[in-house]
mmCIF file of C-alpha atoms in Angstrom:
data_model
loop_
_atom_site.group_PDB
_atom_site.id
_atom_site.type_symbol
_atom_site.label_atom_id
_atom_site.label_comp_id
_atom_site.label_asym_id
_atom_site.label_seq_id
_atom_site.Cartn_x
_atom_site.Cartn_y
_atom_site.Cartn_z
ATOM 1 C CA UNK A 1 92.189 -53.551 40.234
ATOM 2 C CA UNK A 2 93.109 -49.840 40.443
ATOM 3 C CA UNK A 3 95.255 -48.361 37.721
ATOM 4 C CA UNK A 4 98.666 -48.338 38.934
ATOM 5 C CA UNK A 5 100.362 -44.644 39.032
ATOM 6 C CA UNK A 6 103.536 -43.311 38.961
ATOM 7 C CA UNK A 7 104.602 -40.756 41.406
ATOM 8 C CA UNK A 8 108.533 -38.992 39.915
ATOM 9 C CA UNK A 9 111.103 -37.193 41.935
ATOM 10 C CA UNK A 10 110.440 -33.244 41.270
ATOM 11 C CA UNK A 11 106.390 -33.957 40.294
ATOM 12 C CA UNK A 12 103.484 -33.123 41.890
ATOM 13 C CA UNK A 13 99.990 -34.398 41.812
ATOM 14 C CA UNK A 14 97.171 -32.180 42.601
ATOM 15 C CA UNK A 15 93.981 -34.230 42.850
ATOM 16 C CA UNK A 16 90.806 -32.354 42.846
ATOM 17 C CA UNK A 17 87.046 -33.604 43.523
ATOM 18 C CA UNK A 18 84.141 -32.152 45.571
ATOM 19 C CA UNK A 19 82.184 -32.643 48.664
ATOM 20 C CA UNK A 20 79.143 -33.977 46.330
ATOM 21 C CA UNK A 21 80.983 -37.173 45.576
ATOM 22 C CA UNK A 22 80.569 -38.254 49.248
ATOM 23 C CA UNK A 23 79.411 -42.166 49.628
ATOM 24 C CA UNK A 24 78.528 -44.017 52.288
ATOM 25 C CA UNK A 25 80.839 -46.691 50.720
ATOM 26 C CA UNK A 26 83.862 -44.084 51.460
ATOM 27 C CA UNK A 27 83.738 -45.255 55.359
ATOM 28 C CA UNK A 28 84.888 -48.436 54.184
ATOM 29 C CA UNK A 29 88.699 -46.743 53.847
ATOM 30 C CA UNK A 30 88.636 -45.368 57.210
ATOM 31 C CA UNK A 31 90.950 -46.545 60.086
ATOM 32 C CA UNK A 32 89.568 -45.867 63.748
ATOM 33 C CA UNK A 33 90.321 -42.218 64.459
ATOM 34 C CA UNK A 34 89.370 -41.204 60.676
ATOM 35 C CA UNK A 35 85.577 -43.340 61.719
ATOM 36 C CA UNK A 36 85.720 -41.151 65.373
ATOM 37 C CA UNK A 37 86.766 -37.447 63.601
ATOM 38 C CA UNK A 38 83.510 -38.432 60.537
ATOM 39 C CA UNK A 39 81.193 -38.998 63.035
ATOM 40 C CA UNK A 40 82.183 -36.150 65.642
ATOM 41 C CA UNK A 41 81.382 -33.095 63.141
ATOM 42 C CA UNK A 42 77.629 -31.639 63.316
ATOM 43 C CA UNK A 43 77.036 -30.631 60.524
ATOM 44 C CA UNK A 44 76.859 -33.033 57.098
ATOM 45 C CA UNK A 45 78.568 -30.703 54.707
ATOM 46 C CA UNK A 46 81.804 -31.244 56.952
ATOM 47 C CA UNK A 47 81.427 -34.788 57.195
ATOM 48 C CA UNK A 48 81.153 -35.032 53.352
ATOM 49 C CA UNK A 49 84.044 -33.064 53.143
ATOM 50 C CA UNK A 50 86.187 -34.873 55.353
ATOM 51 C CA UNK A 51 85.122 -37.991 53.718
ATOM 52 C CA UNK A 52 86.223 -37.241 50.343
ATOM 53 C CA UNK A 53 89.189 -35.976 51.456
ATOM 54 C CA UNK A 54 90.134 -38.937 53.134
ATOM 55 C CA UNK A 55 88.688 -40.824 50.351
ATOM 56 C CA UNK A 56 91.174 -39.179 48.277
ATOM 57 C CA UNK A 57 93.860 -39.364 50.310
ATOM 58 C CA UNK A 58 94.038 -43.387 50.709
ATOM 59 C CA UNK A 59 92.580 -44.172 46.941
ATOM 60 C CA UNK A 60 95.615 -42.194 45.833
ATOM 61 C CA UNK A 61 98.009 -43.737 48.016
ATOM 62 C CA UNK A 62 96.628 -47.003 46.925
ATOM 63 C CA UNK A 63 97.338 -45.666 42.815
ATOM 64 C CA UNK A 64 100.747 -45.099 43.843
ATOM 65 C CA UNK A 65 101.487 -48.160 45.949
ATOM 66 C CA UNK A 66 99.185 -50.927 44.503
ATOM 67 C CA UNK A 67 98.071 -51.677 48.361
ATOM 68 C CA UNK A 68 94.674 -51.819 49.410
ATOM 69 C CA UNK A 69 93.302 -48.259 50.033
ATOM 70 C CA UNK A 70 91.903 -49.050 53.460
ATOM 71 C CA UNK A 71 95.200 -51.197 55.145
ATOM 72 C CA UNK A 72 97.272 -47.566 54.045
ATOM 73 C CA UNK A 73 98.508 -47.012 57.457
ATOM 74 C CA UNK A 74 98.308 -43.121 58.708
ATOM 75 C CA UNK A 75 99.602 -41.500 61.401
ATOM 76 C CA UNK A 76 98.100 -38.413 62.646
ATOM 77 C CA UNK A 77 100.351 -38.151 65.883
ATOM 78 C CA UNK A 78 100.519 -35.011 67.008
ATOM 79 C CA UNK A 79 104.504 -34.243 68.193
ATOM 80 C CA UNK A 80 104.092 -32.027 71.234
ATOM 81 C CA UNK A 81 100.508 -33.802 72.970
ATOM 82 C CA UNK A 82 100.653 -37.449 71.058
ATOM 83 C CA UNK A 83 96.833 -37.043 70.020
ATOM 84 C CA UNK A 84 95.976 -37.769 66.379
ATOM 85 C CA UNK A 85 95.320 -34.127 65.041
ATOM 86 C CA UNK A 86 98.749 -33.803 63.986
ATOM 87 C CA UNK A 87 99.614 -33.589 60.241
ATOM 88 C CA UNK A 88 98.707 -36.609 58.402
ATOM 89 C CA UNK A 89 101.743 -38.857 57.558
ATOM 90 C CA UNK A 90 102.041 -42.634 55.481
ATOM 91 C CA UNK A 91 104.445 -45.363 57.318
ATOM 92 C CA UNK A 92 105.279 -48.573 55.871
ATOM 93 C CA UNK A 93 104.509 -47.541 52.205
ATOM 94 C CA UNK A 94 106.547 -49.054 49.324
ATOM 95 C CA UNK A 95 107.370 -46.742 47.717
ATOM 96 C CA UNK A 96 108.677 -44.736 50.354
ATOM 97 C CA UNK A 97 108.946 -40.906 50.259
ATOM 98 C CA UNK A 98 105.525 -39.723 49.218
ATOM 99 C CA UNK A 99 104.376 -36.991 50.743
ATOM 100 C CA UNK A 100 101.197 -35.707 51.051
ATOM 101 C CA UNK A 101 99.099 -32.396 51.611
ATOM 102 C CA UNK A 102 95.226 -31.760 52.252
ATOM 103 C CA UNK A 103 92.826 -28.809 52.224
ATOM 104 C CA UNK A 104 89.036 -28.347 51.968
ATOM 105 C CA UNK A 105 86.679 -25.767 51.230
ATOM 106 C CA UNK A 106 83.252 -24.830 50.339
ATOM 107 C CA UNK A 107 82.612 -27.535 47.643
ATOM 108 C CA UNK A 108 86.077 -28.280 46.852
ATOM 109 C CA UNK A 109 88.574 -30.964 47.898
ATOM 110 C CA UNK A 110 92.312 -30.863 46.885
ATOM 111 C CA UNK A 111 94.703 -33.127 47.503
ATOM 112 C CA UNK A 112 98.746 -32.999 47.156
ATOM 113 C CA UNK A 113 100.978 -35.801 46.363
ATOM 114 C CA UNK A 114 105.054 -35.769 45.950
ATOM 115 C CA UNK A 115 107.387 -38.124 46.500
ATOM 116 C CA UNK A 116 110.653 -37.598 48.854
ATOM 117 C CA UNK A 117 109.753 -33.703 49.488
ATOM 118 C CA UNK A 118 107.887 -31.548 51.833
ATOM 119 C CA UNK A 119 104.376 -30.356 49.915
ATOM 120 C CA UNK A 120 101.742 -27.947 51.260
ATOM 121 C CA UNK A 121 98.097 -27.008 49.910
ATOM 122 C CA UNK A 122 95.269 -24.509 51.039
ATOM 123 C CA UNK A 123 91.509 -23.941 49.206
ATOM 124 C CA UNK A 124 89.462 -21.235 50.468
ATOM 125 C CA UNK A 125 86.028 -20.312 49.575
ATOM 126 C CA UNK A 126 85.786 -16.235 48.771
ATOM 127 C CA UNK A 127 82.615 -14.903 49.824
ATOM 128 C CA UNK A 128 80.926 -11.669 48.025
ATOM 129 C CA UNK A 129 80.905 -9.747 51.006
ATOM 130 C CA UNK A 130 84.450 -9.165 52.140
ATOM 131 C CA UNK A 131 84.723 -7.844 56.250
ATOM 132 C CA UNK A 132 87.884 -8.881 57.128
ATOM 133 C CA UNK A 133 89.879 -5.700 57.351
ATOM 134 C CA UNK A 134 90.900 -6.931 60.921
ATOM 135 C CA UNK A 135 91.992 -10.175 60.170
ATOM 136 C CA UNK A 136 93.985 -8.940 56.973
ATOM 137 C CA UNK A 137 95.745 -6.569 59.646
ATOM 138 C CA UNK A 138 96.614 -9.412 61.695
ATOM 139 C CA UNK A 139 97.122 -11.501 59.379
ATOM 140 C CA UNK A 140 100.010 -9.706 57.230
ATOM 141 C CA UNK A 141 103.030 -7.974 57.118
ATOM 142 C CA UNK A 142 103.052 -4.135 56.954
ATOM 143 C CA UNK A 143 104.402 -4.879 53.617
ATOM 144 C CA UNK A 144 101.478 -6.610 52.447
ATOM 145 C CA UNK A 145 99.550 -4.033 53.613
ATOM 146 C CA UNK A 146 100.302 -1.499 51.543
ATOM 147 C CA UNK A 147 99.980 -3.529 48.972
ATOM 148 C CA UNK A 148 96.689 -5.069 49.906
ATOM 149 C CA UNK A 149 95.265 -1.713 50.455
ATOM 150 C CA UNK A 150 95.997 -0.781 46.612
ATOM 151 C CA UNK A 151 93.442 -4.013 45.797
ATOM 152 C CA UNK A 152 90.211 -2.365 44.612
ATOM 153 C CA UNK A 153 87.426 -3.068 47.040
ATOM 154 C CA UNK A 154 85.127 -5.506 45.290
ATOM 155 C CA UNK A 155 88.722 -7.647 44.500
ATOM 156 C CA UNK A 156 89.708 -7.531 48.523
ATOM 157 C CA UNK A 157 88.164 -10.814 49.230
ATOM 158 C CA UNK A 158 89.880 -12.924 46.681
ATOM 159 C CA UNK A 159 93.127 -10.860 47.242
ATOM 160 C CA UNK A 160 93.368 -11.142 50.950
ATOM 161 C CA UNK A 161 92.748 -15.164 50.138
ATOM 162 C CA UNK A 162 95.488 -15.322 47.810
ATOM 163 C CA UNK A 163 97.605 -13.995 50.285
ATOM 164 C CA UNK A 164 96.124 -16.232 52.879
ATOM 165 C CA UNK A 165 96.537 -19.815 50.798
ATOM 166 C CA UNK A 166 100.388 -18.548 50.147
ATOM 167 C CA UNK A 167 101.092 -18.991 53.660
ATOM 168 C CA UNK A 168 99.029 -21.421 54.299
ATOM 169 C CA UNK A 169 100.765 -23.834 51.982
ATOM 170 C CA UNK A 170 104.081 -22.737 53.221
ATOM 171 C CA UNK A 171 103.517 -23.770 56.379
ATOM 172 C CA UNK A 172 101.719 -26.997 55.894
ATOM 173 C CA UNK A 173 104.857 -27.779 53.836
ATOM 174 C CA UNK A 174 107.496 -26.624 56.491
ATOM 175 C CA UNK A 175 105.630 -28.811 58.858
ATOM 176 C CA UNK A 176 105.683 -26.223 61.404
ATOM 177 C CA UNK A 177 101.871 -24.520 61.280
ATOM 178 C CA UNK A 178 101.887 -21.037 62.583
ATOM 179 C CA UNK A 179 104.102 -21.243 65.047
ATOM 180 C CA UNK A 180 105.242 -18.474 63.396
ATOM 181 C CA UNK A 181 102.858 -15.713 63.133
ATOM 182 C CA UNK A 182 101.249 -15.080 59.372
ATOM 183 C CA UNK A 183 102.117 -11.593 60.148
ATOM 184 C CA UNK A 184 106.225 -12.643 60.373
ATOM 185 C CA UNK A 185 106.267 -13.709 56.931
ATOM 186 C CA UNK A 186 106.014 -12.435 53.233
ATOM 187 C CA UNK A 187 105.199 -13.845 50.403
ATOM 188 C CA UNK A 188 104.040 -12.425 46.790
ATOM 189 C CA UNK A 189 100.116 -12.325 47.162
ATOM 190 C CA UNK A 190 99.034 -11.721 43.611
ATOM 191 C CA UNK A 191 101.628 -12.129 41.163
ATOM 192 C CA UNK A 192 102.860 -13.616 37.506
ATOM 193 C CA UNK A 193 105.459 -15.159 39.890
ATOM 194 C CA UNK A 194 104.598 -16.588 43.225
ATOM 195 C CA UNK A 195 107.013 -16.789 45.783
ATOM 196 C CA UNK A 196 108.036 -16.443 49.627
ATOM 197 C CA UNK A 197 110.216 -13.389 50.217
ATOM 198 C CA UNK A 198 110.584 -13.815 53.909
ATOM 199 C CA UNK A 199 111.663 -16.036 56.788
ATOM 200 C CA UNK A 200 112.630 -15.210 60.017
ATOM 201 C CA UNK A 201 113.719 -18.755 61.244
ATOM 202 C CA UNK A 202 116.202 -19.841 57.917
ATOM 203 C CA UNK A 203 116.370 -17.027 55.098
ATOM 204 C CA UNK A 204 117.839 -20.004 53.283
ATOM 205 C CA UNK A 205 114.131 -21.097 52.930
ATOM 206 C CA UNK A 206 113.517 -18.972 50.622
ATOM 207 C CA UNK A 207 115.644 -20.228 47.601
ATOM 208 C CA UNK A 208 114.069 -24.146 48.655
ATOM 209 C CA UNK A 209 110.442 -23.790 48.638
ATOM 210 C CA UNK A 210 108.379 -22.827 45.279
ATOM 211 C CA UNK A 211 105.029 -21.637 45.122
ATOM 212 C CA UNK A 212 101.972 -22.172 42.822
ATOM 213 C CA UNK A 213 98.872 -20.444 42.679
ATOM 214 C CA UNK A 214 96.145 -22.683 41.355
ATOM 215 C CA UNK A 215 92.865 -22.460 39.570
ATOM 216 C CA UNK A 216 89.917 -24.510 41.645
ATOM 217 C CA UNK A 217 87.185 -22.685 39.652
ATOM 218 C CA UNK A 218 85.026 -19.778 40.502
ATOM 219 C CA UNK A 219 84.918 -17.928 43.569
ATOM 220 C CA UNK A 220 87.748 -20.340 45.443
ATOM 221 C CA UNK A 221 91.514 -19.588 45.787
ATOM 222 C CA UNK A 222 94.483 -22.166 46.134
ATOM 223 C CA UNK A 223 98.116 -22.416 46.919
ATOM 224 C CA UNK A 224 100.319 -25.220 46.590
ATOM 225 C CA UNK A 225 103.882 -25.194 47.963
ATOM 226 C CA UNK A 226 106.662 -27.647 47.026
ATOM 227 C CA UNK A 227 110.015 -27.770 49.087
ATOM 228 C CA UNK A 228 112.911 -28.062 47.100
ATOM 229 C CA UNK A 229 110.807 -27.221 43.784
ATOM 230 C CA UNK A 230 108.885 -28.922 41.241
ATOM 231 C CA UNK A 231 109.145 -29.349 37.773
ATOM 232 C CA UNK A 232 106.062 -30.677 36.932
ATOM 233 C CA UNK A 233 102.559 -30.474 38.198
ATOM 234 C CA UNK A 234 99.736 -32.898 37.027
ATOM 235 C CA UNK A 235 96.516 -32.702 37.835
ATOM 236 C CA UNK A 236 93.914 -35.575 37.882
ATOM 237 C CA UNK A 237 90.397 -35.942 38.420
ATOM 238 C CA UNK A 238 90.001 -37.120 42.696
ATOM 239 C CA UNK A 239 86.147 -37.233 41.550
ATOM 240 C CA UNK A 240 86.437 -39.998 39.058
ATOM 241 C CA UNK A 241 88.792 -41.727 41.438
ATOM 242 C CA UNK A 242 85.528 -41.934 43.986
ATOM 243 C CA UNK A 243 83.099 -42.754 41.765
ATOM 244 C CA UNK A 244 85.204 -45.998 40.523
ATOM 245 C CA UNK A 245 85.888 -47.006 43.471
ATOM 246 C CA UNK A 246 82.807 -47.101 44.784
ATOM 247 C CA UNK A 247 81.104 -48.507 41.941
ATOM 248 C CA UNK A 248 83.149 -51.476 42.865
ATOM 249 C CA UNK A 249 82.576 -51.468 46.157
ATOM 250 C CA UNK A 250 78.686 -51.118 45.897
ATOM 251 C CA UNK A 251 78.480 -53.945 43.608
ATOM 252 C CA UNK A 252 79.894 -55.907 46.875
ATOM 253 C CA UNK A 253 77.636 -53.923 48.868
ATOM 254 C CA UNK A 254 75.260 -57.805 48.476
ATOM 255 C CA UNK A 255 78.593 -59.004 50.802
ATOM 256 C CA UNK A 256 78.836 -55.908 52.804
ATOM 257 C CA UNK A 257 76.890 -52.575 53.658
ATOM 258 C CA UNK A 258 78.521 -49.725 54.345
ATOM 259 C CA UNK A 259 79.370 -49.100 58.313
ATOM 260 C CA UNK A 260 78.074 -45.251 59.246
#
């Protein structure tokens, strides 16, 4: 039985793990389209990562809920076209309210989880060798410019990112994607204090939504966002979470062997 978690108004779980704590025993959680999306990537790096991610997604749910990981129901209804690309949402969950966020990168999975608000992640891999003067000038505002071009050069990279995960997370939280354009909206970049400064849709925005730069480890960048605030952020181990689980699962693997 998987310890049972508790999930308080104004708190935030952040659930890390990595791409190298993929299992074959992890298909066992997916519904239909999560089986279709695993199998339709190329290349096995983004198949582990989608796994895990999933993995941690539903084994969380399950912490929170006390139902079975793999009868979680999600929707992934897309609003305009119906198709299930849309942003990932629980129905039918006691308790209601929790809300969830997911990003992926390199070797890093992370995971969001509040309960009756809005949340928003984004992990990025920086690379050594930064080229993306063109994107950054697409990407930003002309404030951010200016101050991007003050970055030293061999700090770009992880700079621009910082930038990039801020916005990112706001608009995985807002629910909207980039409908409006990165380059429409401000927020801090690098700072002691992270925070959006602008909004062209609801200025109001901008006294309801926190943000929070995280720490994934070396040579990655994170944002999280939280609408309406948070008080508290926890973060647990989405690794350990696997690895339980499927150590139960393969010592039932005698029942059943894992569908690929």
């Amino acid at each position: 039985m998987q310890e049972r978690r508790v999930l308080q108004p104004g708190e935030c779980h952040v659930w890390w793990a990595r791409s190298t704590d993929f299992s074959p025993f992890l298909i066992h959680l997916f519904d239909q389209d999560e089986r279709k999306r695993f199998h339709a990537y190329r290349f096995s790096a983004d198949r582990d990562r989608f796994a895990v991610a999933c993995g941690v997604m539903r084994l969380g749910l399950a912490s929170y809920s006390g139902q079975p990981p793999e009868s979680i129901p999600i929707s992934r209804s897309c609003p305009q076209c119906g198709k299930p690309h849309g942003k990932p949402e629980v129905t039918n969950l006691s308790p209601p309210g929790i809300q969830f966020s997911i990003s992926h990168a390199g070797d890093r999975v992370i995971v969001a989880f509040a309960v009756n608000t809005p949340v928003g992640v984004d992990v990025e891999e920086v690379f050594s060798e930064w080229s993306g003067e063109s994107v950054a000038e697409a990407a930003l505002t002309v404030g951010e410019m200016r101050a991007f071009s003050r970055i030293k050069e061999a700090e770009r990279a992880a700079g621009f990112l910082t930038y990039w995960t801020q916005k990112e997370a706001v608009v995985k939280a807002v629910g909207e994607g980039f409908t409006i354009p990165p380059n429409r909206f401000s927020v801090s970049g690098r700072s002691d204090s992270p925070q959006l400064l602008s909004w062209p849709r609801d200025p109001g925005l901008l006294r309801r939504i926190s943000l929070y730069d995280l720490s994934p480890g070396p040579d990655t960048v994170a944002s999280l966002a939280v609408l309406g605030g948070c008080c508290r952020i926890r973060y647990l181990d989405g690794s350990a979470l696997i690895g339980d689980w499927c150590g139960r699962d393969r010592a039932d693997s005698s029942i059943r062997g894992p569908s690929l």
